[in-house]
Amino acid sequence: MATPALPSPATAVAPLPVQRSRGYWAASAMRFTQDPVAVCAALAVLLLIALAVFGPWLAPADPYQSSMLKRLKPIGTEGLLLGSDELGRDMLSRLIVGARLSLFIGITPVLLAFIIGAVIGIVAGYAGGLVNTAIMRTIDVFYAFPSVLLAIALSGILGAGLVNSLISLTIVFIPQIARVAESVTTQVRTRDYVEAARASGAGAFSIVRVHVLGNVLGPIFVYATSLIAVSMILASGLSFLGLGVKPPEPEWGLMLNTLRTAMYVQPWVAALPGVMIFITSISFNLLSDGLRSAMDNKS
């Protein structure tokens, strides 16, 4: 009886197909798209940004045109879909056009604080020693004051106005971002690849640019995203108190201030700017949570 021929080693084991692993950012994007809440929040943020960019062309009426005959019309009035304010101006148009100024005041201070605070925190975290102590003890001084009181105090000192509001909010957020940047950088600078780069003779600037920035900017960016919601609320609060944007600009916080006397006459119309502030804040908060979960290597 003939024995069956054994397969050759070349045909016995079939080679496995080579699979290229996803990079960090591709894997983070994949995890982000699998989170429906984060995707909905991102779509809401994109819609708000679209309103801010194309608002003047999307507004159905002139947001500055007043008419005492149309003042405080209810929601659903013909020609005034969301009613009118205390001067008879179209609320829908003012809410749409106001998205540009409201988002600008909310995002710009965080963006400026992100740049300045990240530089301060990375320098303090990488340098360590007396440099770290001097910088971080100075930063700690700002933590003696709550963010709201500090923003109001700075705006009161500088005076009302758009530019002064941006400066005040930027100063408020710089210490918070700098502390996060310093904490993350302190952890990264002790890693093996940083020690190896330092042992090979690389300069401090090269180490920070090549090995540190790529590992610390992600967490700092995620934290800065969560501050946009706080910035929106603080900026609206400053405008509500008369320390921010001046009339007749359609800014949501200022609209809440001017409509507060109409709360008992047309409460739904008076609440519309607050609804827009709430939607924007919760969207940025959910977006920040989604980014944090997606960028977590352990998830």
PDB file of C-alpha atoms in Angstrom:
ATOM      1  CA  MET A   1       0.000   0.000   0.000  1.00  0.00           C
ATOM      2  CA  ALA A   2       1.475   3.303  -1.087  1.00  0.00           C
ATOM      3  CA  THR A   3       1.814   6.017   1.541  1.00  0.00           C
ATOM      4  CA  PRO A   4       0.340   9.414   0.609  1.00  0.00           C
ATOM      5  CA  ALA A   5       2.852  12.064  -0.319  1.00  0.00           C
ATOM      6  CA  LEU A   6       3.390  14.686   2.357  1.00  0.00           C
ATOM      7  CA  PRO A   7       2.967  18.340   1.307  1.00  0.00           C
ATOM      8  CA  SER A   8       6.124  20.287   0.889  1.00  0.00           C
ATOM      9  CA  PRO A   9       6.932  22.955   3.512  1.00  0.00           C
ATOM     10  CA  ALA A  10       6.347  25.671   0.934  1.00  0.00           C
ATOM     11  CA  THR A  11       2.759  24.572   0.395  1.00  0.00           C
ATOM     12  CA  ALA A  12       2.000  23.398   3.922  1.00  0.00           C
ATOM     13  CA  VAL A  13       1.968  26.878   5.484  1.00  0.00           C
ATOM     14  CA  ALA A  14       0.278  29.594   3.496  1.00  0.00           C
ATOM     15  CA  PRO A  15       1.745  33.064   4.088  1.00  0.00           C
ATOM     16  CA  LEU A  16      -0.511  35.429   6.010  1.00  0.00           C
ATOM     17  CA  PRO A  17      -1.485  38.655   4.296  1.00  0.00           C
ATOM     18  CA  VAL A  18       0.369  41.709   5.524  1.00  0.00           C
ATOM     19  CA  GLN A  19      -1.916  44.121   7.350  1.00  0.00           C
ATOM     20  CA  ARG A  20      -0.774  47.660   7.878  1.00  0.00           C
ATOM     21  CA  SER A  21      -1.675  48.918  11.343  1.00  0.00           C
ATOM     22  CA  ARG A  22      -3.473  52.232  11.650  1.00  0.00           C
ATOM     23  CA  GLY A  23      -1.576  55.219  12.907  1.00  0.00           C
ATOM     24  CA  TYR A  24      -2.491  57.038  16.084  1.00  0.00           C
ATOM     25  CA  TRP A  25      -4.522  59.764  14.403  1.00  0.00           C
ATOM     26  CA  ALA A  26      -6.300  57.348  12.060  1.00  0.00           C
ATOM     27  CA  ALA A  27      -7.241  55.115  14.994  1.00  0.00           C
ATOM     28  CA  SER A  28      -8.438  58.150  16.964  1.00  0.00           C
ATOM     29  CA  ALA A  29     -10.568  59.298  14.029  1.00  0.00           C
ATOM     30  CA  MET A  30     -12.050  55.795  13.723  1.00  0.00           C
ATOM     31  CA  ARG A  31     -12.969  55.746  17.420  1.00  0.00           C
ATOM     32  CA  PHE A  32     -14.449  59.224  17.148  1.00  0.00           C
ATOM     33  CA  THR A  33     -16.722  58.313  14.237  1.00  0.00           C
ATOM     34  CA  GLN A  34     -18.012  55.315  16.216  1.00  0.00           C
ATOM     35  CA  ASP A  35     -19.324  57.613  18.966  1.00  0.00           C
ATOM     36  CA  PRO A  36     -22.776  58.855  17.839  1.00  0.00           C
ATOM     37  CA  VAL A  37     -22.998  61.530  20.537  1.00  0.00           C
ATOM     38  CA  ALA A  38     -19.635  63.011  19.561  1.00  0.00           C
ATOM     39  CA  VAL A  39     -20.546  62.930  15.856  1.00  0.00           C
ATOM     40  CA  CYS A  40     -23.836  64.741  16.530  1.00  0.00           C
ATOM     41  CA  ALA A  41     -21.977  67.331  18.601  1.00  0.00           C
ATOM     42  CA  ALA A  42     -19.440  67.808  15.807  1.00  0.00           C
ATOM     43  CA  LEU A  43     -22.252  68.299  13.281  1.00  0.00           C
ATOM     44  CA  ALA A  44     -23.883  70.863  15.574  1.00  0.00           C
ATOM     45  CA  VAL A  45     -20.588  72.737  15.907  1.00  0.00           C
ATOM     46  CA  LEU A  46     -20.104  72.698  12.131  1.00  0.00           C
ATOM     47  CA  LEU A  47     -23.635  74.038  11.665  1.00  0.00           C
ATOM     48  CA  LEU A  48     -22.943  76.868  14.124  1.00  0.00           C
ATOM     49  CA  ILE A  49     -19.695  77.691  12.329  1.00  0.00           C
ATOM     50  CA  ALA A  50     -21.580  77.723   9.022  1.00  0.00           C
ATOM     51  CA  LEU A  51     -24.084  80.165  10.530  1.00  0.00           C
ATOM     52  CA  ALA A  52     -21.211  82.332  11.721  1.00  0.00           C
ATOM     53  CA  VAL A  53     -19.561  82.364   8.298  1.00  0.00           C
ATOM     54  CA  PHE A  54     -22.633  82.693   6.077  1.00  0.00           C
ATOM     55  CA  GLY A  55     -24.966  84.383   8.572  1.00  0.00           C
ATOM     56  CA  PRO A  56     -25.272  87.768   6.807  1.00  0.00           C
ATOM     57  CA  TRP A  57     -26.382  85.994   3.634  1.00  0.00           C
ATOM     58  CA  LEU A  58     -28.727  83.563   5.404  1.00  0.00           C
ATOM     59  CA  ALA A  59     -30.544  86.128   7.530  1.00  0.00           C
ATOM     60  CA  PRO A  60     -34.066  86.730   6.155  1.00  0.00           C
ATOM     61  CA  ALA A  61     -34.115  90.400   7.237  1.00  0.00           C
ATOM     62  CA  ASP A  62     -31.860  93.238   8.311  1.00  0.00           C
ATOM     63  CA  PRO A  63     -30.882  92.459  11.941  1.00  0.00           C
ATOM     64  CA  TYR A  64     -30.456  96.172  12.682  1.00  0.00           C
ATOM     65  CA  GLN A  65     -33.741  97.395  11.198  1.00  0.00           C
ATOM     66  CA  SER A  66     -36.107  98.402  14.015  1.00  0.00           C
ATOM     67  CA  SER A  67     -39.834  99.079  13.953  1.00  0.00           C
ATOM     68  CA  MET A  68     -41.828 100.094  16.988  1.00  0.00           C
ATOM     69  CA  LEU A  69     -44.974  98.752  15.320  1.00  0.00           C
ATOM     70  CA  LYS A  70     -43.477  95.235  15.333  1.00  0.00           C
ATOM     71  CA  ARG A  71     -41.906  95.214  18.796  1.00  0.00           C
ATOM     72  CA  LEU A  72     -42.181  92.062  20.946  1.00  0.00           C
ATOM     73  CA  LYS A  73     -44.122  89.989  18.445  1.00  0.00           C
ATOM     74  CA  PRO A  74     -44.580  86.337  19.494  1.00  0.00           C
ATOM     75  CA  ILE A  75     -42.972  83.333  17.843  1.00  0.00           C
ATOM     76  CA  GLY A  76     -44.765  82.335  14.650  1.00  0.00           C
ATOM     77  CA  THR A  77     -45.828  85.810  13.616  1.00  0.00           C
ATOM     78  CA  GLU A  78     -46.142  86.182   9.855  1.00  0.00           C
ATOM     79  CA  GLY A  79     -42.846  87.490   8.520  1.00  0.00           C
ATOM     80  CA  LEU A  80     -41.237  87.054  11.947  1.00  0.00           C
ATOM     81  CA  LEU A  81     -40.679  83.336  12.409  1.00  0.00           C
ATOM     82  CA  LEU A  82     -39.085  83.711  15.854  1.00  0.00           C
ATOM     83  CA  GLY A  83     -40.797  86.945  16.801  1.00  0.00           C
ATOM     84  CA  SER A  84     -39.161  90.307  17.376  1.00  0.00           C
ATOM     85  CA  ASP A  85     -37.205  92.006  20.142  1.00  0.00           C
ATOM     86  CA  GLU A  86     -37.928  95.118  22.188  1.00  0.00           C
ATOM     87  CA  LEU A  87     -37.155  97.362  19.199  1.00  0.00           C
ATOM     88  CA  GLY A  88     -39.069  95.330  16.619  1.00  0.00           C
ATOM     89  CA  ARG A  89     -35.992  93.718  15.069  1.00  0.00           C
ATOM     90  CA  ASP A  90     -36.280  90.239  13.567  1.00  0.00           C
ATOM     91  CA  MET A  91     -35.089  87.727  16.194  1.00  0.00           C
ATOM     92  CA  LEU A  92     -34.231  84.999  13.685  1.00  0.00           C
ATOM     93  CA  SER A  93     -31.948  87.343  11.756  1.00  0.00           C
ATOM     94  CA  ARG A  94     -30.291  88.611  14.924  1.00  0.00           C
ATOM     95  CA  LEU A  95     -29.703  85.082  16.222  1.00  0.00           C
ATOM     96  CA  ILE A  96     -28.174  83.987  12.909  1.00  0.00           C
ATOM     97  CA  VAL A  97     -25.953  87.045  12.506  1.00  0.00           C
ATOM     98  CA  GLY A  98     -25.120  86.996  16.212  1.00  0.00           C
ATOM     99  CA  ALA A  99     -23.554  83.550  15.851  1.00  0.00           C
ATOM    100  CA  ARG A 100     -20.491  85.125  14.220  1.00  0.00           C
ATOM    101  CA  LEU A 101     -19.761  87.553  17.038  1.00  0.00           C
ATOM    102  CA  SER A 102     -20.693  85.106  19.806  1.00  0.00           C
ATOM    103  CA  LEU A 103     -18.489  82.311  18.445  1.00  0.00           C
ATOM    104  CA  PHE A 104     -15.674  84.767  17.760  1.00  0.00           C
ATOM    105  CA  ILE A 105     -15.693  85.963  21.362  1.00  0.00           C
ATOM    106  CA  GLY A 106     -15.942  82.379  22.622  1.00  0.00           C
ATOM    107  CA  ILE A 107     -13.257  80.754  20.456  1.00  0.00           C
ATOM    108  CA  THR A 108     -10.645  83.507  20.020  1.00  0.00           C
ATOM    109  CA  PRO A 109      -9.620  83.812  23.699  1.00  0.00           C
ATOM    110  CA  VAL A 110      -9.238  80.034  23.962  1.00  0.00           C
ATOM    111  CA  LEU A 111      -7.160  79.953  20.769  1.00  0.00           C
ATOM    112  CA  LEU A 112      -4.870  82.735  22.004  1.00  0.00           C
ATOM    113  CA  ALA A 113      -4.620  81.152  25.442  1.00  0.00           C
ATOM    114  CA  PHE A 114      -3.859  77.789  23.818  1.00  0.00           C
ATOM    115  CA  ILE A 115      -0.853  79.250  21.986  1.00  0.00           C
ATOM    116  CA  ILE A 116       0.496  81.317  24.874  1.00  0.00           C
ATOM    117  CA  GLY A 117      -0.346  78.839  27.634  1.00  0.00           C
ATOM    118  CA  ALA A 118       1.084  75.893  25.715  1.00  0.00           C
ATOM    119  CA  VAL A 119       4.390  77.708  25.188  1.00  0.00           C
ATOM    120  CA  ILE A 120       4.596  78.697  28.859  1.00  0.00           C
ATOM    121  CA  GLY A 121       3.667  75.220  30.098  1.00  0.00           C
ATOM    122  CA  ILE A 122       6.008  73.363  27.742  1.00  0.00           C
ATOM    123  CA  VAL A 123       8.941  75.616  28.664  1.00  0.00           C
ATOM    124  CA  ALA A 124       8.238  75.182  32.373  1.00  0.00           C
ATOM    125  CA  GLY A 125       7.703  71.437  32.107  1.00  0.00           C
ATOM    126  CA  TYR A 126      10.786  70.738  30.019  1.00  0.00           C
ATOM    127  CA  ALA A 127      13.141  73.090  31.868  1.00  0.00           C
ATOM    128  CA  GLY A 128      12.145  71.943  35.368  1.00  0.00           C
ATOM    129  CA  GLY A 129      13.997  73.124  38.434  1.00  0.00           C
ATOM    130  CA  LEU A 130      13.940  76.791  39.352  1.00  0.00           C
ATOM    131  CA  VAL A 131      12.478  77.799  35.986  1.00  0.00           C
ATOM    132  CA  ASN A 132       9.494  75.523  36.545  1.00  0.00           C
ATOM    133  CA  THR A 133       9.059  76.748  40.105  1.00  0.00           C
ATOM    134  CA  ALA A 134       9.189  80.437  39.134  1.00  0.00           C
ATOM    135  CA  ILE A 135       6.729  80.067  36.251  1.00  0.00           C
ATOM    136  CA  MET A 136       4.225  77.786  37.966  1.00  0.00           C
ATOM    137  CA  ARG A 137       4.172  79.748  41.228  1.00  0.00           C
ATOM    138  CA  THR A 138       3.334  82.841  39.173  1.00  0.00           C
ATOM    139  CA  ILE A 139       0.591  80.886  37.409  1.00  0.00           C
ATOM    140  CA  ASP A 140      -0.774  79.756  40.775  1.00  0.00           C
ATOM    141  CA  VAL A 141      -1.470  83.369  41.735  1.00  0.00           C
ATOM    142  CA  PHE A 142      -4.298  83.482  39.199  1.00  0.00           C
ATOM    143  CA  TYR A 143      -5.932  80.435  40.811  1.00  0.00           C
ATOM    144  CA  ALA A 144      -6.641  82.491  43.919  1.00  0.00           C
ATOM    145  CA  PHE A 145      -9.528  84.096  42.003  1.00  0.00           C
ATOM    146  CA  PRO A 146     -12.534  82.311  40.452  1.00  0.00           C
ATOM    147  CA  SER A 147     -12.644  82.591  36.667  1.00  0.00           C
ATOM    148  CA  VAL A 148     -15.883  84.574  36.649  1.00  0.00           C
ATOM    149  CA  LEU A 149     -14.683  87.149  39.181  1.00  0.00           C
ATOM    150  CA  LEU A 150     -11.303  87.474  37.484  1.00  0.00           C
ATOM    151  CA  ALA A 151     -12.931  88.056  34.081  1.00  0.00           C
ATOM    152  CA  ILE A 152     -15.297  90.674  35.532  1.00  0.00           C
ATOM    153  CA  ALA A 153     -12.480  92.410  37.407  1.00  0.00           C
ATOM    154  CA  LEU A 154     -10.213  92.558  34.346  1.00  0.00           C
ATOM    155  CA  SER A 155     -13.043  93.778  32.109  1.00  0.00           C
ATOM    156  CA  GLY A 156     -13.953  96.408  34.681  1.00  0.00           C
ATOM    157  CA  ILE A 157     -10.352  97.634  34.804  1.00  0.00           C
ATOM    158  CA  LEU A 158      -9.831  97.612  31.033  1.00  0.00           C
ATOM    159  CA  GLY A 159     -13.290  98.934  30.227  1.00  0.00           C
ATOM    160  CA  ALA A 160     -16.177  97.637  28.134  1.00  0.00           C
ATOM    161  CA  GLY A 161     -15.630  96.634  24.539  1.00  0.00           C
ATOM    162  CA  LEU A 162     -14.901  93.682  22.296  1.00  0.00           C
ATOM    163  CA  VAL A 163     -11.101  93.918  22.411  1.00  0.00           C
ATOM    164  CA  ASN A 164     -10.980  94.305  26.174  1.00  0.00           C
ATOM    165  CA  SER A 165     -13.278  91.298  26.595  1.00  0.00           C
ATOM    166  CA  LEU A 166     -10.947  89.198  24.449  1.00  0.00           C
ATOM    167  CA  ILE A 167      -7.941  90.311  26.495  1.00  0.00           C
ATOM    168  CA  SER A 168      -9.691  89.579  29.790  1.00  0.00           C
ATOM    169  CA  LEU A 169     -10.824  86.093  28.791  1.00  0.00           C
ATOM    170  CA  THR A 170      -7.428  85.249  27.317  1.00  0.00           C
ATOM    171  CA  ILE A 171      -5.731  86.150  30.602  1.00  0.00           C
ATOM    172  CA  VAL A 172      -8.261  84.002  32.470  1.00  0.00           C
ATOM    173  CA  PHE A 173      -7.570  80.883  30.362  1.00  0.00           C
ATOM    174  CA  ILE A 174      -3.775  81.119  30.013  1.00  0.00           C
ATOM    175  CA  PRO A 175      -3.032  79.774  33.532  1.00  0.00           C
ATOM    176  CA  GLN A 176      -5.393  76.830  33.098  1.00  0.00           C
ATOM    177  CA  ILE A 177      -3.881  75.715  29.799  1.00  0.00           C
ATOM    178  CA  ALA A 178      -0.331  76.382  31.026  1.00  0.00           C
ATOM    179  CA  ARG A 179      -0.877  74.093  34.020  1.00  0.00           C
ATOM    180  CA  VAL A 180      -2.112  71.246  31.803  1.00  0.00           C
ATOM    181  CA  ALA A 181       0.769  71.775  29.357  1.00  0.00           C
ATOM    182  CA  GLU A 182       3.316  71.754  32.183  1.00  0.00           C
ATOM    183  CA  SER A 183       1.884  68.558  33.675  1.00  0.00           C
ATOM    184  CA  VAL A 184       1.897  66.672  30.362  1.00  0.00           C
ATOM    185  CA  THR A 185       5.372  67.924  29.398  1.00  0.00           C
ATOM    186  CA  THR A 186       6.810  66.901  32.769  1.00  0.00           C
ATOM    187  CA  GLN A 187       5.630  63.338  32.125  1.00  0.00           C
ATOM    188  CA  VAL A 188       6.923  63.228  28.541  1.00  0.00           C
ATOM    189  CA  ARG A 189      10.405  64.636  29.233  1.00  0.00           C
ATOM    190  CA  THR A 190      11.295  61.599  31.371  1.00  0.00           C
ATOM    191  CA  ARG A 191      10.432  59.069  28.650  1.00  0.00           C
ATOM    192  CA  ASP A 192      13.151  56.849  27.228  1.00  0.00           C
ATOM    193  CA  TYR A 193      13.060  58.318  23.713  1.00  0.00           C
ATOM    194  CA  VAL A 194      13.581  61.824  25.100  1.00  0.00           C
ATOM    195  CA  GLU A 195      16.505  60.645  27.240  1.00  0.00           C
ATOM    196  CA  ALA A 196      17.952  58.869  24.191  1.00  0.00           C
ATOM    197  CA  ALA A 197      17.660  62.020  22.081  1.00  0.00           C
ATOM    198  CA  ARG A 198      19.298  64.051  24.827  1.00  0.00           C
ATOM    199  CA  ALA A 199      22.128  61.495  25.144  1.00  0.00           C
ATOM    200  CA  SER A 200      22.721  61.607  21.395  1.00  0.00           C
ATOM    201  CA  GLY A 201      23.518  65.303  21.643  1.00  0.00           C
ATOM    202  CA  ALA A 202      20.262  66.787  20.332  1.00  0.00           C
ATOM    203  CA  GLY A 203      19.539  70.333  21.445  1.00  0.00           C
ATOM    204  CA  ALA A 204      16.636  71.309  23.662  1.00  0.00           C
ATOM    205  CA  PHE A 205      14.766  73.029  20.826  1.00  0.00           C
ATOM    206  CA  SER A 206      15.098  69.980  18.563  1.00  0.00           C
ATOM    207  CA  ILE A 207      13.944  67.616  21.315  1.00  0.00           C
ATOM    208  CA  VAL A 208      10.907  69.748  22.079  1.00  0.00           C
ATOM    209  CA  ARG A 209      10.024  70.169  18.406  1.00  0.00           C
ATOM    210  CA  VAL A 210      10.460  66.525  17.384  1.00  0.00           C
ATOM    211  CA  HIS A 211       9.742  64.452  20.482  1.00  0.00           C
ATOM    212  CA  VAL A 212       7.707  66.587  22.884  1.00  0.00           C
ATOM    213  CA  LEU A 213       5.244  68.606  20.807  1.00  0.00           C
ATOM    214  CA  GLY A 214       3.705  65.610  19.073  1.00  0.00           C
ATOM    215  CA  ASN A 215       2.934  63.963  22.414  1.00  0.00           C
ATOM    216  CA  VAL A 216       1.655  66.950  24.382  1.00  0.00           C
ATOM    217  CA  LEU A 217      -0.359  68.989  21.878  1.00  0.00           C
ATOM    218  CA  GLY A 218      -3.146  66.398  21.712  1.00  0.00           C
ATOM    219  CA  PRO A 219      -4.082  66.490  25.423  1.00  0.00           C
ATOM    220  CA  ILE A 220      -3.663  70.274  25.518  1.00  0.00           C
ATOM    221  CA  PHE A 221      -5.919  70.691  22.486  1.00  0.00           C
ATOM    222  CA  VAL A 222      -8.617  68.473  23.969  1.00  0.00           C
ATOM    223  CA  TYR A 223      -8.564  70.443  27.223  1.00  0.00           C
ATOM    224  CA  ALA A 224      -8.667  73.742  25.319  1.00  0.00           C
ATOM    225  CA  THR A 225     -11.726  72.512  23.413  1.00  0.00           C
ATOM    226  CA  SER A 226     -13.548  71.993  26.697  1.00  0.00           C
ATOM    227  CA  LEU A 227     -12.805  75.620  27.642  1.00  0.00           C
ATOM    228  CA  ILE A 228     -14.718  76.980  24.639  1.00  0.00           C
ATOM    229  CA  ALA A 229     -18.025  76.265  26.382  1.00  0.00           C
ATOM    230  CA  VAL A 230     -16.787  78.123  29.483  1.00  0.00           C
ATOM    231  CA  SER A 231     -15.559  80.973  27.303  1.00  0.00           C
ATOM    232  CA  MET A 232     -18.963  81.248  25.611  1.00  0.00           C
ATOM    233  CA  ILE A 233     -20.709  81.517  28.974  1.00  0.00           C
ATOM    234  CA  LEU A 234     -18.196  84.013  30.392  1.00  0.00           C
ATOM    235  CA  ALA A 235     -18.292  86.175  27.253  1.00  0.00           C
ATOM    236  CA  SER A 236     -22.080  86.192  27.299  1.00  0.00           C
ATOM    237  CA  GLY A 237     -22.013  87.054  30.991  1.00  0.00           C
ATOM    238  CA  LEU A 238     -19.714  90.009  30.367  1.00  0.00           C
ATOM    239  CA  SER A 239     -22.009  91.291  27.622  1.00  0.00           C
ATOM    240  CA  PHE A 240     -25.018  90.765  29.867  1.00  0.00           C
ATOM    241  CA  LEU A 241     -23.365  92.908  32.547  1.00  0.00           C
ATOM    242  CA  GLY A 242     -22.508  95.633  30.047  1.00  0.00           C
ATOM    243  CA  LEU A 243     -18.773  94.848  30.058  1.00  0.00           C
ATOM    244  CA  GLY A 244     -18.605  93.208  26.652  1.00  0.00           C
ATOM    245  CA  VAL A 245     -20.034  94.018  23.250  1.00  0.00           C
ATOM    246  CA  LYS A 246     -21.915  97.279  22.983  1.00  0.00           C
ATOM    247  CA  PRO A 247     -25.360  97.804  21.375  1.00  0.00           C
ATOM    248  CA  PRO A 248     -26.689  97.473  18.730  1.00  0.00           C
ATOM    249  CA  GLU A 249     -24.479  94.491  17.856  1.00  0.00           C
ATOM    250  CA  PRO A 250     -26.416  91.174  17.773  1.00  0.00           C
ATOM    251  CA  GLU A 251     -24.448  89.223  20.387  1.00  0.00           C
ATOM    252  CA  TRP A 252     -26.356  86.571  22.319  1.00  0.00           C
ATOM    253  CA  GLY A 253     -25.329  87.716  25.790  1.00  0.00           C
ATOM    254  CA  LEU A 254     -26.140  91.332  24.973  1.00  0.00           C
ATOM    255  CA  MET A 255     -29.490  90.234  23.526  1.00  0.00           C
ATOM    256  CA  LEU A 256     -30.298  88.538  26.834  1.00  0.00           C
ATOM    257  CA  ASN A 257     -29.549  91.796  28.615  1.00  0.00           C
ATOM    258  CA  THR A 258     -31.732  93.938  26.375  1.00  0.00           C
ATOM    259  CA  LEU A 259     -34.596  91.417  26.457  1.00  0.00           C
ATOM    260  CA  ARG A 260     -34.654  90.912  30.214  1.00  0.00           C
ATOM    261  CA  THR A 261     -37.392  93.549  30.585  1.00  0.00           C
ATOM    262  CA  ALA A 262     -39.550  91.589  28.126  1.00  0.00           C
ATOM    263  CA  MET A 263     -39.394  88.376  30.143  1.00  0.00           C
ATOM    264  CA  TYR A 264     -42.927  88.807  31.467  1.00  0.00           C
ATOM    265  CA  VAL A 265     -44.359  89.920  28.115  1.00  0.00           C
ATOM    266  CA  GLN A 266     -42.757  87.484  25.667  1.00  0.00           C
ATOM    267  CA  PRO A 267     -40.799  84.939  27.760  1.00  0.00           C
ATOM    268  CA  TRP A 268     -40.223  82.524  24.860  1.00  0.00           C
ATOM    269  CA  VAL A 269     -38.752  85.234  22.649  1.00  0.00           C
ATOM    270  CA  ALA A 270     -36.599  86.556  25.496  1.00  0.00           C
ATOM    271  CA  ALA A 271     -35.236  83.048  26.168  1.00  0.00           C
ATOM    272  CA  LEU A 272     -34.060  82.399  22.586  1.00  0.00           C
ATOM    273  CA  PRO A 273     -30.519  83.856  23.016  1.00  0.00           C
ATOM    274  CA  GLY A 274     -30.082  81.758  26.149  1.00  0.00           C
ATOM    275  CA  VAL A 275     -31.168  78.661  24.214  1.00  0.00           C
ATOM    276  CA  MET A 276     -28.519  79.369  21.573  1.00  0.00           C
ATOM    277  CA  ILE A 277     -25.850  79.804  24.261  1.00  0.00           C
ATOM    278  CA  PHE A 278     -26.916  76.526  25.873  1.00  0.00           C
ATOM    279  CA  ILE A 279     -26.879  74.597  22.581  1.00  0.00           C
ATOM    280  CA  THR A 280     -23.446  75.953  21.670  1.00  0.00           C
ATOM    281  CA  SER A 281     -21.961  75.236  25.097  1.00  0.00           C
ATOM    282  CA  ILE A 282     -23.308  71.690  25.336  1.00  0.00           C
ATOM    283  CA  SER A 283     -22.168  70.941  21.771  1.00  0.00           C
ATOM    284  CA  PHE A 284     -18.590  71.973  22.521  1.00  0.00           C
ATOM    285  CA  ASN A 285     -18.659  70.049  25.800  1.00  0.00           C
ATOM    286  CA  LEU A 286     -19.833  66.847  24.115  1.00  0.00           C
ATOM    287  CA  LEU A 287     -17.324  67.352  21.310  1.00  0.00           C
ATOM    288  CA  SER A 288     -14.534  67.710  23.856  1.00  0.00           C
ATOM    289  CA  ASP A 289     -15.627  64.524  25.655  1.00  0.00           C
ATOM    290  CA  GLY A 290     -15.700  62.648  22.355  1.00  0.00           C
ATOM    291  CA  LEU A 291     -12.222  63.857  21.419  1.00  0.00           C
ATOM    292  CA  ARG A 292     -10.894  62.883  24.838  1.00  0.00           C
ATOM    293  CA  SER A 293     -12.303  59.365  24.554  1.00  0.00           C
ATOM    294  CA  ALA A 294     -11.117  58.937  20.963  1.00  0.00           C
ATOM    295  CA  MET A 295      -7.584  60.111  21.700  1.00  0.00           C
ATOM    296  CA  ASP A 296      -7.223  57.911  24.767  1.00  0.00           C
ATOM    297  CA  ASN A 297      -4.750  55.139  23.889  1.00  0.00           C
ATOM    298  CA  LYS A 298      -6.306  52.839  26.480  1.00  0.00           C
ATOM    299  CA  SER A 299      -9.756  52.948  24.882  1.00  0.00           C
TER     300      SER A 299
END
